[in-house]
Coordinates of C-alpha atoms in Angstrom, one line a residue:
M21 CA 106.7 -18.2 40.1
E22 CA 103.5 -18.8 38.0
E23 CA 102.2 -16.7 35.2
K24 CA 98.7 -16.1 34.5
K25 CA 96.8 -15.6 31.4
F26 CA 93.5 -13.8 30.5
E27 CA 92.0 -13.5 27.5
L28 CA 89.3 -10.7 26.3
K29 CA 88.3 -10.5 23.1
N30 CA 91.4 -11.3 21.1
V31 CA 93.5 -9.7 23.6
Q32 CA 95.8 -11.7 25.7
L33 CA 96.9 -10.3 28.9
I34 CA 99.7 -12.2 30.5
L35 CA 100.6 -11.3 34.6
R36 CA 103.9 -12.1 35.6
P37 CA 105.3 -12.3 39.1
S38 CA 107.2 -8.7 39.6
T39 CA 110.8 -8.8 40.0
P40 CA 112.7 -7.7 43.3
L41 CA 113.7 -4.7 41.1
L42 CA 110.4 -3.4 40.6
K43 CA 109.4 -4.0 44.0
L44 CA 112.1 -1.6 45.2
L45 CA 111.4 0.7 42.6
V46 CA 107.5 0.9 44.0
I47 CA 108.8 1.2 47.4
I48 CA 111.3 4.0 46.8
L49 CA 108.5 5.7 44.7
V50 CA 106.3 5.5 47.8
V51 CA 108.6 6.8 50.2
F52 CA 109.8 9.7 48.0
S53 CA 105.7 10.6 47.5
M54 CA 105.3 10.3 51.3
A55 CA 108.6 12.6 51.9
A56 CA 107.1 15.0 49.2
L57 CA 103.6 15.3 50.9
I58 CA 105.6 16.0 54.2
A59 CA 107.6 18.8 52.8
L60 CA 104.4 20.3 51.0
S61 CA 102.6 20.1 54.4
W62 CA 105.4 22.1 56.3
V63 CA 105.6 24.5 53.4
Q64 CA 101.8 25.2 53.7
H65 CA 102.1 25.6 57.7
S66 CA 105.2 27.8 57.5
I67 CA 103.2 30.0 54.8
G68 CA 100.1 29.8 57.0
S69 CA 102.1 31.2 60.0
E70 CA 104.0 33.8 57.8
T71 CA 100.5 35.0 56.6
E72 CA 98.9 35.2 60.1
A73 CA 101.8 37.3 61.2
L74 CA 101.4 39.5 58.2
R75 CA 97.8 39.9 59.0
K76 CA 98.6 40.8 62.5
E77 CA 101.1 43.6 61.3
A78 CA 98.9 45.0 58.7
A79 CA 96.1 45.2 61.6
A80 CA 98.5 47.1 63.7
L81 CA 99.6 49.5 60.7
E82 CA 95.9 50.2 59.9
Q83 CA 95.3 51.2 63.4
K84 CA 98.4 53.5 63.7
N85 CA 97.0 54.8 60.2
Q86 CA 93.6 55.5 61.8
E87 CA 95.6 57.5 65.0
L88 CA 97.5 59.5 62.2
E89 CA 94.2 60.1 60.3
Q90 CA 92.9 61.4 63.5
R91 CA 95.8 63.7 64.4
L92 CA 95.8 64.9 61.0
Q93 CA 92.1 66.1 61.3
N94 CA 93.2 69.0 63.8
P95 CA 96.9 69.7 62.6
D96 CA 96.7 73.5 63.4
S97 CA 96.2 72.9 67.2
A98 CA 99.6 73.9 69.0
D99 CA 99.2 71.0 71.1
S100 CA 98.9 68.6 68.3
V101 CA 102.1 70.0 66.3
K102 CA 103.8 69.8 70.1
A103 CA 102.8 66.3 70.2
I104 CA 103.8 65.2 66.9
A105 CA 107.3 67.0 67.4
Q106 CA 107.8 65.3 70.6
E107 CA 106.6 61.7 69.5
E108 CA 107.7 61.6 65.9
L109 CA 110.7 63.6 65.8
G110 CA 112.0 63.6 69.2
L111 CA 112.1 67.3 69.6
V112 CA 111.9 69.0 72.8
D113 CA 110.3 72.6 73.8
P114 CA 113.4 75.0 74.1
N115 CA 112.0 76.2 77.4
T116 CA 112.3 72.7 78.9
I117 CA 114.8 72.4 81.5
F118 CA 116.3 68.8 82.3
M119 CA 117.6 68.1 85.7
K120 CA 120.1 65.4 85.7
P121 CA 120.1 63.5 89.1
E122 CA 123.5 62.9 90.7

């Protein structure tokens, strides 16, 4: 193993061949860094997927909110009240007759 010496204005720099331990340490650091980048990429992907799902859910809720707003524009009509009672509360008209097939 050969040492190399360099001199720069009163500074002497000596380069020595690296030891196997240093090489192993560098390899371990490179592998660890790659694993960390892969993990970060996976986390970014999963957060992106979750964000997209939440955006779709928000859009659906916004549409539902608009529908409810439209229904509230005319709350005094009997049909509107009846529809809300049936759809939202599961109520039925007392005059409704149910027939069960045998």
